[in-house]
Amino acid sequence: MVRADLKTLRLKATETTLAAEILASGGLVAFPTETVFGIGADATNAVSVAKIFVAKGRPSDNPLIVHLPDVDAVAAYVELVTPAAQRLMERFFPGPLTLVLPKTSRLPDIVTAGLSTVAIRVPSNPLAREIIARSGVAIAAPSANVSGKPSGTRWQSVLDDLDGRIDAIVCADTEMIGIESTVVDISSYPPVLLRAGAISFEQLQDCEPTIRHSTKSSGSIAKSPGLRYRHYQPRAHVRIVTLNAPIEFEPASAWIGLSKPPVTESLPRVLVCKNLAQYAAELYEFFRQCDRDQLLHVYCESVSETGLGLGLMDRLNRAARR
Ligand code: TXA
Ligand code: MG
């Protein structure tokens, strides 16, 4: 039950010990990672993890990522680290990569939504690592947003969604990649990319040439249940466009992309990004700003699906799905 009269405790970036204590004693704490803000809970405590699902309004069949302070901690939570998993961990941990591996009984079923695998990530953000390490436990952490909405990339936006629903938030003004970690299922052969992100398919392929894209027809939806739900959607209607064809802008519309929009006078909010990294970093907050301005449509310029572009287009496509 969420009590509207309860306020979330605002912590300074220096208060990592208090954040860790709240986590270790079963509370929910939002903190920054290098990708987006997460809502953390002790992954070994089923009661705490259940509170995450309530706070976000998250379907209980969508499993959570378990965040660990370093690579050495991984062995306690996974049954088997294959040589391929070992190579990927050596190359990309700590960082924005999540690996799905067979789980041990140390984690309650609620974390993995009953799956026999667990998603593991070692974040590189120093605050995140300090909080996780000080808590002394593994931290289950989904993105810090109400289920279906854009992920939170500013602490103020996290509070817009979750004030009173979580115990505390670390109010750090941190720059973020802006889209969530790359998720790779390495629990079976060949490894499959379940969610594109800042660690690109090309980088993964360089380290693990057998890796495949997930295909919508095969078992990948079952393997990553989160893929079937609505995601990243502002209230405004998201439309993906290119400059190759004429665009008829609706009233109360915004533009985000790498190019200037063909017209500007009728567009109350325009963001022309200097590169893909800025596009990714600004996207979710731009969506939220459009909702605050009560705009009705967001025109997003399509980008090429290479490097970070694959993850960005994945988020845009899901945001545009109705
Ligand atoms: O960057 C990130 O990964 C952020 C930060 C906070 O770390 N977290 C995040 O969590 O994006 P969330 O819960 O919003 O997304 C987790 C994704 C979902 O698509 C979920 O279905 C998938 O990971 N997932 C989790 N466990 C899985 C498993 N055992 N097998 C397959 N997919 C899994
Ligand atoms: Mg999420």
mmCIF file of C-alpha atoms and ligand atoms in Angstrom:
data_model
loop_
_atom_site.group_PDB
_atom_site.id
_atom_site.type_symbol
_atom_site.label_atom_id
_atom_site.label_comp_id
_atom_site.label_asym_id
_atom_site.label_seq_id
_atom_site.Cartn_x
_atom_site.Cartn_y
_atom_site.Cartn_z
ATOM 1 C CA MET A 1 0.000 0.000 0.000
ATOM 2 C CA VAL A 2 1.362 3.413 -0.981
ATOM 3 C CA ARG A 3 0.678 6.172 1.559
ATOM 4 C CA ALA A 4 0.360 9.596 -0.051
ATOM 5 C CA ASP A 5 1.321 11.356 3.208
ATOM 6 C CA LEU A 6 4.735 9.676 3.304
ATOM 7 C CA LYS A 7 7.612 11.603 1.752
ATOM 8 C CA THR A 8 10.728 10.136 0.266
ATOM 9 C CA LEU A 9 13.915 11.042 2.159
ATOM 10 C CA ARG A 10 16.213 13.202 -0.001
ATOM 11 C CA LEU A 11 19.852 12.192 0.466
ATOM 12 C CA LYS A 12 22.921 14.131 -0.650
ATOM 13 C CA ALA A 13 25.430 12.428 -2.938
ATOM 14 C CA THR A 14 27.767 12.195 0.074
ATOM 15 C CA GLU A 15 25.265 10.208 2.157
ATOM 16 C CA THR A 16 26.112 6.820 0.654
ATOM 17 C CA THR A 17 26.441 5.145 4.073
ATOM 18 C CA LEU A 18 22.891 6.083 5.004
ATOM 19 C CA ALA A 19 21.620 4.974 1.567
ATOM 20 C CA ALA A 20 23.386 1.621 2.088
ATOM 21 C CA GLU A 21 21.950 1.235 5.619
ATOM 22 C CA ILE A 22 18.394 1.813 4.365
ATOM 23 C CA LEU A 23 18.936 -0.816 1.650
ATOM 24 C CA ALA A 24 20.447 -3.323 4.097
ATOM 25 C CA SER A 25 17.504 -2.870 6.462
ATOM 26 C CA GLY A 26 14.968 -3.674 3.744
ATOM 27 C CA GLY A 27 14.122 -0.203 2.321
ATOM 28 C CA LEU A 28 13.885 1.057 -1.260
ATOM 29 C CA VAL A 29 16.472 3.626 -2.371
ATOM 30 C CA ALA A 30 16.733 5.291 -5.799
ATOM 31 C CA PHE A 31 20.307 5.992 -6.872
ATOM 32 C CA PRO A 32 22.128 6.979 -10.070
ATOM 33 C CA THR A 33 23.915 4.489 -12.283
ATOM 34 C CA GLU A 34 25.871 5.281 -15.466
ATOM 35 C CA THR A 35 22.778 4.428 -17.563
ATOM 36 C CA VAL A 36 19.649 5.689 -15.733
ATOM 37 C CA PHE A 37 18.501 5.959 -12.100
ATOM 38 C CA GLY A 38 17.567 2.638 -10.457
ATOM 39 C CA ILE A 39 15.281 1.742 -7.520
ATOM 40 C CA GLY A 40 17.353 -0.546 -5.328
ATOM 41 C CA ALA A 41 16.305 -3.205 -2.825
ATOM 42 C CA ASP A 42 18.154 -6.083 -1.102
ATOM 43 C CA ALA A 43 17.924 -8.815 -3.774
ATOM 44 C CA THR A 44 18.104 -11.564 -1.155
ATOM 45 C CA ASN A 45 15.086 -10.199 0.752
ATOM 46 C CA ALA A 46 11.819 -11.247 -0.946
ATOM 47 C CA VAL A 47 9.745 -8.765 1.087
ATOM 48 C CA SER A 48 11.923 -5.804 -0.003
ATOM 49 C CA VAL A 49 11.927 -6.919 -3.633
ATOM 50 C CA ALA A 50 8.124 -7.207 -3.576
ATOM 51 C CA LYS A 51 7.994 -3.509 -2.604
ATOM 52 C CA ILE A 52 9.754 -2.593 -5.877
ATOM 53 C CA PHE A 53 6.942 -4.167 -7.908
ATOM 54 C CA VAL A 54 4.341 -2.209 -5.899
ATOM 55 C CA ALA A 55 6.237 1.112 -6.106
ATOM 56 C CA LYS A 56 6.608 0.881 -9.904
ATOM 57 C CA GLY A 57 3.298 -0.824 -10.651
ATOM 58 C CA ARG A 58 5.446 -3.439 -12.403
ATOM 59 C CA PRO A 59 3.987 -6.731 -13.662
ATOM 60 C CA SER A 60 5.264 -9.532 -11.404
ATOM 61 C CA ASP A 61 6.396 -11.657 -14.362
ATOM 62 C CA ASN A 62 9.034 -9.077 -15.392
ATOM 63 C CA PRO A 63 12.341 -10.041 -13.711
ATOM 64 C CA LEU A 64 14.831 -7.609 -12.175
ATOM 65 C CA ILE A 65 18.539 -7.053 -12.733
ATOM 66 C CA VAL A 66 20.783 -7.913 -9.773
ATOM 67 C CA HIS A 67 23.505 -5.297 -9.272
ATOM 68 C CA LEU A 68 26.826 -6.314 -7.703
ATOM 69 C CA PRO A 69 29.793 -4.231 -6.507
ATOM 70 C CA ASP A 70 32.450 -6.135 -8.497
ATOM 71 C CA VAL A 71 33.147 -9.166 -10.676
ATOM 72 C CA ASP A 72 34.285 -11.249 -7.675
ATOM 73 C CA ALA A 73 30.750 -11.128 -6.245
ATOM 74 C CA VAL A 74 29.194 -12.769 -9.353
ATOM 75 C CA ALA A 75 30.102 -16.388 -8.487
ATOM 76 C CA ALA A 76 27.814 -16.416 -5.417
ATOM 77 C CA TYR A 77 24.696 -15.754 -7.503
ATOM 78 C CA VAL A 78 25.247 -17.745 -10.694
ATOM 79 C CA GLU A 79 25.506 -21.504 -11.143
ATOM 80 C CA LEU A 80 28.020 -21.430 -13.978
ATOM 81 C CA VAL A 81 30.208 -18.781 -15.573
ATOM 82 C CA THR A 82 30.959 -20.076 -19.077
ATOM 83 C CA PRO A 83 34.213 -19.055 -20.824
ATOM 84 C CA ALA A 84 32.182 -16.713 -23.090
ATOM 85 C CA ALA A 85 30.553 -15.060 -20.048
ATOM 86 C CA GLN A 86 33.996 -14.754 -18.457
ATOM 87 C CA ARG A 87 35.348 -12.985 -21.563
ATOM 88 C CA LEU A 88 32.426 -10.541 -21.680
ATOM 89 C CA MET A 89 32.749 -9.790 -17.951
ATOM 90 C CA GLU A 90 36.496 -9.190 -18.249
ATOM 91 C CA ARG A 91 35.970 -6.794 -21.130
ATOM 92 C CA PHE A 92 32.817 -4.917 -20.106
ATOM 93 C CA PHE A 93 32.319 -5.170 -16.309
ATOM 94 C CA PRO A 94 32.027 -2.745 -14.607
ATOM 95 C CA GLY A 95 29.864 -0.972 -17.186
ATOM 96 C CA PRO A 96 26.499 -0.824 -18.956
ATOM 97 C CA LEU A 97 26.243 -4.550 -19.788
ATOM 98 C CA THR A 98 23.851 -7.042 -18.146
ATOM 99 C CA LEU A 99 24.449 -10.786 -18.525
ATOM 100 C CA VAL A 100 21.703 -13.406 -18.096
ATOM 101 C CA LEU A 101 23.142 -16.537 -16.478
ATOM 102 C CA PRO A 102 21.800 -19.631 -14.635
ATOM 103 C CA LYS A 103 20.952 -18.575 -11.071
ATOM 104 C CA THR A 104 21.761 -20.097 -7.681
ATOM 105 C CA SER A 105 19.163 -20.662 -4.940
ATOM 106 C CA ARG A 106 20.554 -17.673 -3.031
ATOM 107 C CA LEU A 107 18.110 -15.387 -4.839
ATOM 108 C CA PRO A 108 14.374 -15.600 -4.095
ATOM 109 C CA ASP A 109 12.109 -16.450 -7.046
ATOM 110 C CA ILE A 110 10.473 -13.016 -7.023
ATOM 111 C CA VAL A 111 13.710 -11.376 -8.300
ATOM 112 C CA THR A 112 13.794 -13.508 -11.436
ATOM 113 C CA ALA A 113 10.008 -13.854 -11.804
ATOM 114 C CA GLY A 114 10.428 -17.603 -11.348
ATOM 115 C CA LEU A 115 12.988 -17.985 -14.180
ATOM 116 C CA SER A 116 15.969 -20.295 -13.700
ATOM 117 C CA THR A 117 18.260 -17.496 -14.910
ATOM 118 C CA VAL A 118 19.289 -14.187 -13.358
ATOM 119 C CA ALA A 119 20.329 -10.920 -15.007
ATOM 120 C CA ILE A 120 23.600 -9.645 -13.466
ATOM 121 C CA ARG A 121 25.222 -6.239 -13.801
ATOM 122 C CA VAL A 122 28.197 -4.480 -12.186
ATOM 123 C CA PRO A 123 27.601 -0.746 -12.698
ATOM 124 C CA SER A 124 30.538 1.600 -13.266
ATOM 125 C CA ASN A 125 29.010 4.713 -11.672
ATOM 126 C CA PRO A 126 31.165 5.338 -8.551
ATOM 127 C CA LEU A 127 28.190 6.335 -6.364
ATOM 128 C CA ALA A 128 26.251 3.224 -7.357
ATOM 129 C CA ARG A 129 29.248 1.001 -6.644
ATOM 130 C CA GLU A 130 29.877 2.617 -3.271
ATOM 131 C CA ILE A 131 26.248 2.259 -2.193
ATOM 132 C CA ILE A 132 26.043 -1.376 -3.324
ATOM 133 C CA ALA A 133 29.393 -2.278 -1.717
ATOM 134 C CA ARG A 134 28.497 -0.557 1.585
ATOM 135 C CA SER A 135 25.101 -2.268 1.740
ATOM 136 C CA GLY A 136 26.901 -5.630 1.851
ATOM 137 C CA VAL A 137 24.124 -7.266 -0.186
ATOM 138 C CA ALA A 138 23.233 -7.783 -3.848
ATOM 139 C CA ILE A 139 20.884 -5.041 -5.050
ATOM 140 C CA ALA A 140 17.924 -5.723 -7.324
ATOM 141 C CA ALA A 141 17.290 -2.510 -9.281
ATOM 142 C CA PRO A 142 14.927 -1.746 -12.128
ATOM 143 C CA SER A 143 14.888 1.667 -13.783
ATOM 144 C CA ALA A 144 13.410 4.332 -11.491
ATOM 145 C CA ASN A 145 10.103 5.170 -13.161
ATOM 146 C CA VAL A 146 6.481 4.145 -12.987
ATOM 147 C CA SER A 147 6.115 1.052 -15.191
ATOM 148 C CA GLY A 148 5.631 1.976 -18.874
ATOM 149 C CA LYS A 149 6.946 5.564 -18.542
ATOM 150 C CA PRO A 150 10.364 6.849 -19.693
ATOM 151 C CA SER A 151 13.173 5.920 -17.291
ATOM 152 C CA GLY A 152 14.355 8.608 -14.865
ATOM 153 C CA THR A 153 17.609 10.313 -15.815
ATOM 154 C CA ARG A 154 17.282 13.225 -13.333
ATOM 155 C CA TRP A 155 16.526 12.811 -9.633
ATOM 156 C CA GLN A 156 13.745 15.412 -9.896
ATOM 157 C CA SER A 157 11.984 13.290 -12.521
ATOM 158 C CA VAL A 158 12.382 10.182 -10.377
ATOM 159 C CA LEU A 159 10.607 12.031 -7.566
ATOM 160 C CA ASP A 160 7.839 13.140 -9.965
ATOM 161 C CA ASP A 161 7.044 9.439 -10.438
ATOM 162 C CA LEU A 162 7.958 7.916 -7.094
ATOM 163 C CA ASP A 163 7.786 10.463 -4.244
ATOM 164 C CA GLY A 164 6.187 8.713 -1.265
ATOM 165 C CA ARG A 165 6.540 5.296 -2.952
ATOM 166 C CA ILE A 166 10.212 4.727 -2.082
ATOM 167 C CA ASP A 167 12.074 5.323 1.198
ATOM 168 C CA ALA A 168 14.923 7.487 -0.096
ATOM 169 C CA ILE A 169 16.614 8.926 -3.160
ATOM 170 C CA VAL A 170 20.213 9.972 -3.720
ATOM 171 C CA CYS A 171 19.831 13.447 -5.233
ATOM 172 C CA ALA A 172 22.964 13.460 -7.406
ATOM 173 C CA ASP A 173 23.226 15.581 -10.561
ATOM 174 C CA THR A 174 25.011 12.960 -12.615
ATOM 175 C CA GLU A 175 25.458 12.788 -16.376
ATOM 176 C CA MET A 176 24.054 9.543 -17.719
ATOM 177 C CA ILE A 177 24.216 7.506 -20.912
ATOM 178 C CA GLY A 178 20.446 7.893 -20.838
ATOM 179 C CA ILE A 179 19.364 4.484 -22.134
ATOM 180 C CA GLU A 180 19.432 1.299 -20.065
ATOM 181 C CA SER A 181 22.163 -1.354 -20.097
ATOM 182 C CA THR A 182 22.686 -3.791 -22.959
ATOM 183 C CA VAL A 183 21.186 -7.186 -21.961
ATOM 184 C CA VAL A 184 22.754 -10.400 -23.308
ATOM 185 C CA ASP A 185 21.438 -13.895 -22.606
ATOM 186 C CA ILE A 186 24.528 -16.029 -22.229
ATOM 187 C CA SER A 187 22.784 -18.878 -20.380
ATOM 188 C CA SER A 188 22.562 -20.882 -23.617
ATOM 189 C CA TYR A 189 24.381 -21.114 -26.943
ATOM 190 C CA PRO A 190 24.661 -18.972 -29.020
ATOM 191 C CA PRO A 191 24.460 -15.817 -26.861
ATOM 192 C CA VAL A 192 21.529 -13.548 -27.741
ATOM 193 C CA LEU A 193 21.208 -9.758 -27.515
ATOM 194 C CA LEU A 194 17.912 -9.217 -25.634
ATOM 195 C CA ARG A 195 18.116 -5.415 -25.246
ATOM 196 C CA ALA A 196 20.459 -3.071 -27.143
ATOM 197 C CA GLY A 197 22.305 -0.383 -25.173
ATOM 198 C CA ALA A 198 25.542 1.540 -24.852
ATOM 199 C CA ILE A 199 27.713 -1.563 -25.232
ATOM 200 C CA SER A 200 27.042 -1.978 -28.938
ATOM 201 C CA PHE A 201 26.336 -5.164 -30.881
ATOM 202 C CA GLU A 202 29.574 -4.527 -32.805
ATOM 203 C CA GLN A 203 31.602 -4.369 -29.556
ATOM 204 C CA LEU A 204 29.973 -7.572 -28.303
ATOM 205 C CA GLN A 205 30.595 -9.319 -31.619
ATOM 206 C CA ASP A 206 34.237 -8.335 -31.488
ATOM 207 C CA CYS A 207 34.546 -10.145 -28.137
ATOM 208 C CA GLU A 208 32.023 -12.957 -28.831
ATOM 209 C CA PRO A 209 31.570 -13.526 -32.598
ATOM 210 C CA THR A 210 28.733 -16.074 -32.150
ATOM 211 C CA ILE A 211 26.340 -13.510 -30.634
ATOM 212 C CA ARG A 212 22.938 -13.175 -32.394
ATOM 213 C CA HIS A 213 20.192 -10.587 -32.435
ATOM 214 C CA SER A 214 17.021 -11.786 -30.751
ATOM 215 C CA THR A 215 14.247 -12.610 -33.211
ATOM 216 C CA LYS A 216 10.691 -11.729 -32.268
ATOM 217 C CA SER A 217 9.382 -15.117 -33.388
ATOM 218 C CA SER A 218 11.688 -17.336 -31.316
ATOM 219 C CA GLY A 219 11.702 -17.767 -27.561
ATOM 220 C CA SER A 220 13.212 -14.342 -26.851
ATOM 221 C CA ILE A 221 9.991 -12.765 -25.557
ATOM 222 C CA ALA A 222 9.608 -15.657 -23.132
ATOM 223 C CA LYS A 223 13.295 -15.338 -22.256
ATOM 224 C CA SER A 224 13.006 -11.608 -21.550
ATOM 225 C CA PRO A 225 9.457 -11.088 -20.365
ATOM 226 C CA GLY A 226 9.960 -7.324 -20.049
ATOM 227 C CA LEU A 227 10.004 -7.036 -23.836
ATOM 228 C CA ARG A 228 6.272 -7.646 -24.112
ATOM 229 C CA TYR A 229 5.163 -4.641 -22.047
ATOM 230 C CA ARG A 230 4.767 -0.980 -22.932
ATOM 231 C CA HIS A 231 7.931 0.960 -22.277
ATOM 232 C CA TYR A 232 9.440 4.434 -22.312
ATOM 233 C CA GLN A 233 6.154 6.124 -23.252
ATOM 234 C CA PRO A 234 5.346 9.751 -22.446
ATOM 235 C CA ARG A 235 1.692 10.865 -22.584
ATOM 236 C CA ALA A 236 2.498 12.699 -25.838
ATOM 237 C CA HIS A 237 2.292 10.598 -28.977
ATOM 238 C CA VAL A 238 5.779 9.629 -30.246
ATOM 239 C CA ARG A 239 6.312 9.580 -34.043
ATOM 240 C CA ILE A 240 9.522 8.457 -35.726
ATOM 241 C CA VAL A 241 10.342 10.459 -38.858
ATOM 242 C CA THR A 242 13.076 11.025 -41.447
ATOM 243 C CA LEU A 243 13.818 14.162 -43.424
ATOM 244 C CA ASN A 244 13.484 12.201 -46.698
ATOM 245 C CA ALA A 245 9.719 12.664 -46.770
ATOM 246 C CA PRO A 246 7.648 15.801 -46.076
ATOM 247 C CA ILE A 247 6.300 16.023 -42.509
ATOM 248 C CA GLU A 248 2.871 17.472 -41.680
ATOM 249 C CA PHE A 249 3.352 18.651 -38.094
ATOM 250 C CA GLU A 250 0.324 18.445 -35.807
ATOM 251 C CA PRO A 251 -0.336 21.401 -33.471
ATOM 252 C CA ALA A 252 1.411 21.293 -30.043
ATOM 253 C CA SER A 253 4.354 19.248 -31.298
ATOM 254 C CA ALA A 254 8.023 18.939 -30.372
ATOM 255 C CA TRP A 255 11.096 17.829 -32.324
ATOM 256 C CA ILE A 256 14.200 15.915 -31.229
ATOM 257 C CA GLY A 257 16.895 14.645 -33.569
ATOM 258 C CA LEU A 258 20.335 15.140 -35.053
ATOM 259 C CA SER A 259 19.081 17.544 -37.756
ATOM 260 C CA LYS A 260 17.161 20.786 -37.632
ATOM 261 C CA PRO A 261 13.446 20.261 -38.227
ATOM 262 C CA PRO A 262 12.173 21.399 -41.644
ATOM 263 C CA VAL A 263 10.119 24.126 -39.932
ATOM 264 C CA THR A 264 10.522 25.654 -36.483
ATOM 265 C CA GLU A 265 7.848 28.312 -36.102
ATOM 266 C CA SER A 266 5.044 25.863 -35.230
ATOM 267 C CA LEU A 267 7.195 23.778 -32.854
ATOM 268 C CA PRO A 268 7.208 24.978 -29.215
ATOM 269 C CA ARG A 269 10.060 22.657 -28.191
ATOM 270 C CA VAL A 270 13.011 21.718 -30.422
ATOM 271 C CA LEU A 271 16.214 19.892 -29.479
ATOM 272 C CA VAL A 272 18.878 19.396 -32.147
ATOM 273 C CA CYS A 273 21.504 17.063 -30.672
ATOM 274 C CA LYS A 274 25.136 17.287 -31.692
ATOM 275 C CA ASN A 275 25.617 13.515 -31.768
ATOM 276 C CA LEU A 276 24.026 10.141 -30.890
ATOM 277 C CA ALA A 277 25.375 10.244 -27.343
ATOM 278 C CA GLN A 278 23.576 13.527 -26.650
ATOM 279 C CA TYR A 279 20.379 12.224 -28.320
ATOM 280 C CA ALA A 280 20.410 9.187 -26.001
ATOM 281 C CA ALA A 281 21.328 11.233 -22.920
ATOM 282 C CA GLU A 282 18.504 13.759 -23.440
ATOM 283 C CA LEU A 283 15.698 11.587 -24.844
ATOM 284 C CA TYR A 284 13.781 10.521 -21.710
ATOM 285 C CA GLU A 285 14.004 13.924 -20.046
ATOM 286 C CA PHE A 286 12.868 15.529 -23.310
ATOM 287 C CA PHE A 287 9.796 13.243 -23.313
ATOM 288 C CA ARG A 288 9.052 14.277 -19.734
ATOM 289 C CA GLN A 289 9.471 17.981 -20.561
ATOM 290 C CA CYS A 290 7.012 17.600 -23.443
ATOM 291 C CA ASP A 291 4.471 16.148 -20.998
ATOM 292 C CA ARG A 292 5.106 18.977 -18.518
ATOM 293 C CA ASP A 293 4.445 21.450 -21.368
ATOM 294 C CA GLN A 294 1.302 19.460 -22.257
ATOM 295 C CA LEU A 295 2.492 18.904 -25.803
ATOM 296 C CA LEU A 296 0.614 16.239 -27.751
ATOM 297 C CA HIS A 297 3.170 14.910 -30.250
ATOM 298 C CA VAL A 298 6.926 14.330 -30.237
ATOM 299 C CA TYR A 299 8.573 13.918 -33.638
ATOM 300 C CA CYS A 300 11.799 11.948 -33.225
ATOM 301 C CA GLU A 301 14.286 11.792 -36.063
ATOM 302 C CA SER A 302 15.263 8.256 -36.939
ATOM 303 C CA VAL A 303 18.979 7.331 -36.769
ATOM 304 C CA SER A 304 21.038 4.549 -38.299
ATOM 305 C CA GLU A 305 20.922 1.320 -36.288
ATOM 306 C CA THR A 306 24.646 0.989 -35.637
ATOM 307 C CA GLY A 307 26.557 1.532 -32.401
ATOM 308 C CA LEU A 308 24.444 3.378 -29.851
ATOM 309 C CA GLY A 309 21.890 3.962 -32.655
ATOM 310 C CA LEU A 310 20.525 0.402 -32.309
ATOM 311 C CA GLY A 311 19.602 0.955 -28.653
ATOM 312 C CA LEU A 312 18.251 4.431 -29.352
ATOM 313 C CA MET A 313 16.009 3.177 -32.190
ATOM 314 C CA ASP A 314 14.791 0.316 -29.958
ATOM 315 C CA ARG A 315 13.677 2.855 -27.318
ATOM 316 C CA LEU A 316 12.080 5.116 -29.954
ATOM 317 C CA ASN A 317 10.203 2.188 -31.523
ATOM 318 C CA ARG A 318 8.849 1.051 -28.160
ATOM 319 C CA ALA A 319 7.944 4.612 -27.176
ATOM 320 C CA ALA A 320 6.032 4.994 -30.463
ATOM 321 C CA ARG A 321 4.095 1.715 -30.092
ATOM 322 C CA ARG A 322 0.431 2.170 -29.109
HETATM 323 O O1 TXA B 1 20.673 0.131 -17.107
HETATM 324 C C1 TXA B 1 19.926 -0.670 -16.535
HETATM 325 O O2 TXA B 1 19.908 -1.874 -16.801
HETATM 326 C C2 TXA B 1 18.977 -0.102 -15.453
HETATM 327 C C3 TXA B 1 19.842 0.387 -14.291
HETATM 328 C C4 TXA B 1 19.026 0.867 -13.128
HETATM 329 O O3 TXA B 1 20.739 -0.597 -13.889
HETATM 330 N N1 TXA B 1 18.046 -1.102 -15.035
HETATM 331 C C5 TXA B 1 17.024 -1.523 -15.825
HETATM 332 O O4 TXA B 1 16.160 -2.435 -15.241
HETATM 333 O O5 TXA B 1 16.851 -1.113 -16.968
HETATM 334 P P1 TXA B 1 14.721 -2.781 -15.829
HETATM 335 O O6 TXA B 1 14.093 -3.599 -14.784
HETATM 336 O O7 TXA B 1 14.049 -1.540 -16.188
HETATM 337 O O8 TXA B 1 15.023 -3.675 -17.077
HETATM 338 C C6 TXA B 1 15.505 -5.009 -16.890
HETATM 339 C C7 TXA B 1 15.405 -5.781 -18.189
HETATM 340 C C8 TXA B 1 13.958 -6.131 -18.518
HETATM 341 O O9 TXA B 1 13.779 -6.064 -19.935
HETATM 342 C C9 TXA B 1 13.857 -7.574 -18.021
HETATM 343 O O10 TXA B 1 12.847 -8.323 -18.669
HETATM 344 C C10 TXA B 1 15.257 -8.101 -18.345
HETATM 345 O O11 TXA B 1 16.113 -7.022 -18.026
HETATM 346 N N2 TXA B 1 15.603 -9.256 -17.498
HETATM 347 C C11 TXA B 1 15.805 -9.282 -16.168
HETATM 348 N N3 TXA B 1 16.075 -10.540 -15.752
HETATM 349 C C12 TXA B 1 16.040 -11.333 -16.832
HETATM 350 C C13 TXA B 1 16.233 -12.730 -17.053
HETATM 351 N N4 TXA B 1 16.500 -13.574 -16.066
HETATM 352 N N5 TXA B 1 16.131 -13.181 -18.326
HETATM 353 C C14 TXA B 1 15.888 -12.323 -19.350
HETATM 354 N N6 TXA B 1 15.683 -10.995 -19.208
HETATM 355 C C15 TXA B 1 15.764 -10.503 -17.967
HETATM 356 MG MG MG B 2 12.774 -0.186 -17.103
#
